CSV table of C-alpha atoms (C1' of nucleotides) in Angstrom, one decimal:
chain,number,residue,atom,x,y,z
A,1,MET,CA,1.4,-17.4,-15.4
A,2,LYS,CA,-1.9,-16.0,-14.5
A,3,ALA,CA,-3.1,-15.4,-10.9
A,4,GLU,CA,-6.5,-16.9,-10.4
A,5,ARG,CA,-8.5,-13.8,-10.1
A,6,ALA,CA,-12.1,-15.2,-9.0
A,7,GLU,CA,-11.1,-16.3,-5.7
A,8,SER,CA,-13.8,-16.9,-3.6
A,9,ILE,CA,-14.3,-15.2,-0.3
A,10,VAL,CA,-15.0,-17.8,2.4
A,11,CYS,CA,-16.0,-15.0,5.0
A,12,GLU,CA,-15.9,-12.0,6.8
A,13,LEU,CA,-15.1,-11.4,10.2
A,14,ALA,CA,-15.0,-8.1,12.1
A,15,ILE,CA,-11.8,-7.5,14.4
A,16,PRO,CA,-12.6,-4.8,17.3
A,17,THR,CA,-9.8,-2.9,18.3
A,18,VAL,CA,-9.2,0.6,20.5
A,19,VAL,CA,-9.1,2.5,17.2
A,20,GLY,CA,-12.5,1.0,15.7
A,21,THR,CA,-13.6,-2.3,14.0
A,22,PHE,CA,-11.3,-3.8,11.3
A,23,VAL,CA,-13.1,-6.2,8.9
A,24,ALA,CA,-11.3,-9.3,7.9
A,25,ARG,CA,-12.1,-11.5,4.6
A,26,TYR,CA,-10.6,-14.9,4.1
A,27,SER,CA,-10.4,-17.0,1.0
A,28,ALA,CA,-9.6,-21.1,1.5
A,29,LYS,CA,-5.9,-20.1,1.1
A,30,GLY,CA,-5.6,-17.4,4.1
A,31,LEU,CA,-6.4,-13.8,4.9
A,32,CYS,CA,-7.0,-12.1,1.3
A,33,GLU,CA,-8.4,-8.5,3.1
A,34,LEU,CA,-8.1,-6.7,5.4
A,35,ASN,CA,-10.2,-3.0,5.9
A,36,PHE,CA,-9.9,-0.1,8.2
A,37,PRO,CA,-12.7,0.8,10.4
A,38,SER,CA,-15.7,2.6,8.4
A,39,ARG,CA,-17.5,5.4,10.0
A,40,ALA,CA,-20.4,3.0,10.0
A,41,LYS,CA,-21.4,1.1,13.1
A,42,PRO,CA,-20.3,-2.7,12.6
A,43,GLU,CA,-22.8,-5.2,12.2
A,44,PRO,CA,-23.1,-7.5,14.5
A,45,GLY,CA,-25.2,-9.7,12.3
A,46,LYS,CA,-21.9,-10.4,10.0
A,47,ALA,CA,-19.2,-10.8,12.9
A,48,GLY,CA,-21.7,-12.9,14.8
A,49,ARG,CA,-21.7,-15.7,12.1
A,50,LYS,CA,-18.3,-17.0,13.5
A,51,ALA,CA,-20.4,-20.7,14.4
A,52,GLU,CA,-20.6,-21.1,10.5
A,53,VAL,CA,-16.8,-20.1,9.8
A,54,PRO,CA,-14.3,-23.3,9.3
A,55,ALA,CA,-12.3,-24.2,12.2
A,56,GLU,CA,-9.2,-23.3,10.3
A,57,VAL,CA,-10.6,-19.8,9.4
A,58,ARG,CA,-11.6,-19.2,13.1
A,59,ARG,CA,-8.0,-19.8,14.0
A,60,TRP,CA,-6.4,-17.9,10.9
A,61,HIS,CA,-8.9,-14.9,12.7
A,62,GLU,CA,-7.4,-15.4,15.9
A,63,GLN,CA,-4.0,-14.6,14.3
A,64,THR,CA,-5.2,-11.6,12.7
A,65,SER,CA,-7.1,-10.2,15.5
A,66,ARG,CA,-4.0,-10.3,18.0
A,67,ALA,CA,-1.5,-9.1,15.3
A,68,VAL,CA,-3.6,-6.3,14.4
A,69,GLN,CA,-4.4,-5.5,18.1
A,70,LEU,CA,-1.2,-5.8,18.7
A,71,LEU,CA,0.0,-3.3,15.9
A,72,VAL,CA,-2.1,-1.0,16.4
A,73,GLY,CA,-1.0,-1.0,20.2
A,74,GLY,CA,2.6,-0.2,19.5
A,75,LYS,CA,3.7,-3.9,19.5
A,76,PRO,CA,5.7,-6.2,17.4
A,77,ALA,CA,3.4,-9.0,15.9
A,78,SER,CA,5.0,-12.4,15.0
A,79,ASP,CA,2.2,-14.9,14.8
A,80,LEU,CA,0.5,-14.0,11.5
A,81,PRO,CA,-2.0,-16.3,9.4
A,82,PRO,CA,-1.1,-17.2,5.8
A,83,LEU,CA,-1.9,-14.1,3.6
A,84,ASP,CA,-3.8,-15.1,0.4
A,85,VAL,CA,-2.3,-12.3,-2.1
A,86,SER,CA,-3.3,-14.4,-5.6
A,87,ARG,CA,-5.0,-11.7,-6.8
A,88,GLY,CA,-2.2,-9.3,-7.0
A,89,THR,CA,0.1,-9.1,-10.1
A,90,GLU,CA,4.0,-10.5,-10.0
A,91,PHE,CA,5.0,-7.2,-9.7
A,92,GLN,CA,2.9,-6.4,-6.5
A,93,GLN,CA,3.7,-9.8,-5.1
A,94,GLN,CA,7.6,-8.7,-5.0
A,95,VAL,CA,6.8,-5.5,-3.6
A,96,TRP,CA,4.5,-7.0,-1.1
A,97,GLU,CA,7.0,-9.3,0.3
A,98,ALA,CA,10.0,-6.8,0.3
A,99,MET,CA,7.6,-4.3,2.3
A,100,ARG,CA,7.2,-7.5,4.9
A,101,LYS,CA,10.9,-7.4,5.7
A,102,ILE,CA,10.7,-4.3,7.0
A,103,GLY,CA,11.1,-4.8,10.3
A,104,PHE,CA,8.9,-3.2,13.1
A,105,GLY,CA,9.8,0.6,13.9
A,106,ARG,CA,11.9,0.7,10.9
A,107,THR,CA,10.5,2.3,7.4
A,108,SER,CA,11.7,2.2,4.0
A,109,THR,CA,11.2,4.6,1.1
A,110,TYR,CA,9.7,3.8,-2.3
A,111,GLY,CA,12.9,3.9,-4.0
A,112,GLU,CA,14.4,1.5,-2.0
A,113,LEU,CA,11.6,-0.8,-2.5
A,114,ALA,CA,12.1,-0.7,-6.1
A,115,LYS,CA,15.7,-1.0,-6.1
A,116,ALA,CA,15.0,-4.1,-3.7
A,117,ILE,CA,13.0,-6.0,-6.2
A,118,GLY,CA,15.1,-4.9,-9.5
A,119,ARG,CA,13.3,-2.0,-10.6
A,120,PRO,CA,14.9,0.9,-9.4
A,121,LYS,CA,12.8,3.3,-11.9
A,122,ALA,CA,10.0,1.5,-10.6
A,123,VAL,CA,9.0,3.9,-8.0
A,124,ARG,CA,5.7,5.2,-8.9
A,125,ALA,CA,5.0,1.5,-9.7
A,126,VAL,CA,5.7,0.8,-6.1
A,127,GLY,CA,3.3,3.4,-4.8
A,128,GLY,CA,0.7,2.0,-6.9
A,129,ALA,CA,1.5,-1.6,-5.7
A,130,CYS,CA,1.3,0.0,-2.1
A,131,GLY,CA,-2.1,1.7,-2.6
A,132,ALA,CA,-3.3,-2.0,-4.3
A,133,ASN,CA,-2.2,-3.6,-0.8
A,134,PRO,CA,-5.4,-5.7,0.3
A,135,ILE,CA,-3.9,-6.1,3.7
A,136,PRO,CA,-2.6,-2.9,5.4
A,137,VAL,CA,-1.0,-3.0,8.6
A,138,LEU,CA,-0.1,-7.0,8.4
A,139,ILE,CA,1.7,-5.9,5.1
A,140,PRO,CA,3.1,-2.6,6.6
A,141,CYS,CA,2.5,-0.4,3.3
A,142,HIS,CA,2.5,2.2,6.5
A,143,ARG,CA,6.1,1.7,6.8
A,144,VAL,CA,7.2,3.0,3.2
A,145,VAL,CA,7.9,7.0,3.0
A,146,ALA,CA,8.7,9.1,0.3
A,147,GLY,CA,12.3,10.1,0.3
A,148,GLY,CA,13.4,13.1,2.0
A,149,GLY,CA,11.6,12.8,5.0
A,150,LYS,CA,8.0,13.3,3.3
A,151,LEU,CA,5.4,10.9,4.6
A,152,GLY,CA,3.9,10.4,0.8
A,153,GLY,CA,0.2,9.5,0.3
A,154,PHE,CA,-2.0,7.0,2.0
A,155,SER,CA,-4.7,5.6,0.2
A,156,GLY,CA,-6.8,4.4,3.1
A,157,GLY,CA,-6.1,8.0,4.7
A,158,LEU,CA,-2.8,9.9,5.7
A,159,ASP,CA,-4.3,9.7,9.3
A,160,TRP,CA,-4.3,5.8,9.5
A,161,LYS,CA,-0.1,6.2,8.4
A,162,ARG,CA,0.3,8.9,10.9
A,163,ARG,CA,-1.3,7.0,13.7
A,164,LEU,CA,0.3,3.6,12.8
A,165,LEU,CA,3.6,4.7,12.2
A,166,GLY,CA,3.4,6.7,15.5
A,167,ALA,CA,2.5,3.3,17.3
A,168,GLU,CA,5.8,2.2,16.1
A,169,GLY,CA,7.6,4.8,17.8
A,170,LEU,CA,8.5,6.3,14.6
A,171,LEU,CA,8.9,10.2,14.0
A,172,VAL,CA,6.3,11.4,11.9
A,173,PRO,CA,7.2,13.8,9.5
A,174,GLU,CA,5.4,16.8,9.4
A,175,GLY,CA,6.9,19.3,7.5
A,176,GLY,CA,10.0,20.3,9.6
A,177,GLU,CA,12.6,17.9,9.6
B,1,DG,C1',-5.7,4.9,-26.3
B,2,DT,C1',-5.6,8.2,-22.0
B,3,DC,C1',-5.6,9.7,-17.7
B,4,DA,C1',-4.8,9.4,-13.0
B,5,DC,C1',-2.1,7.1,-8.5
B,6,DC,C1',1.1,6.1,-1.7
B,7,DT,C1',7.2,9.1,-6.1
B,8,DT,C1',12.0,10.4,-7.7
B,9,DA,C1',16.1,12.4,-9.9
B,10,DG,C1',17.9,15.4,-12.5
B,11,DA,C1',18.0,19.7,-15.6
B,12,DA,C1',16.4,24.6,-16.4
B,13,DG,C1',15.2,29.1,-14.7
C,1,DC,C1',15.8,27.8,-4.1
C,2,DT,C1',11.6,26.5,-7.3
C,3,DT,C1',9.4,24.7,-11.4
C,4,DC,C1',9.1,21.4,-14.6
C,5,DT,C1',9.8,16.7,-17.1
C,6,DA,C1',10.4,11.9,-17.5
C,7,DA,C1',9.6,7.7,-16.4
C,8,DG,C1',7.1,2.1,-14.4
C,9,DG,C1',3.0,-0.5,-13.4
C,10,DT,C1',-1.9,-1.1,-13.6
C,11,DG,C1',-7.2,-0.1,-13.6
C,12,DA,C1',-10.7,2.6,-14.5
C,13,DC,C1',-13.1,5.1,-18.6
DNA sequence: GTCACCTTAGAAG
DNA sequence: CTTCTAAGGTGAC
């Protein structure tokens, strides 16, 4: 069964936080993408069009905003909006689902996730799925570290991975341990 | 078809 | 201990 690729985006909204402004995108099914703050200043124009946003999406955005703000602030978020991951492949969706089970303040490794989805040898593929994760933070790809206490990589910038792990009270490997 | 990627276990030197 | 190799899945070229 093929995932629907051409899922249209309903709208794009900004999420101001103490570490910058995230940008969330919604489809008709829920949150489909979340981006880390970019260097560029947020565009008030786009974020200011909330009046044209469907009530349902506004409700989701409220949950998303709260969740993101809690997480960057070092607190667990329990109230999440529906996540639309329909553009991911079956494999990627399995990986993302497994990642969401990693509790707040806990970590897992690429190897463990690979085992969890029944593909113990697909460790690199898991890494690839993490990199393809459209909704970082809410889908905690930052809680997935490499084995042996190594941090591993991060598409959005290792800086974010460290910051998020640090916010959850986790020791960030830095070459010593 | 080929290559690069958020990896890792195992064999060789 | 360090270095090299092979293996999974996916998207860009």
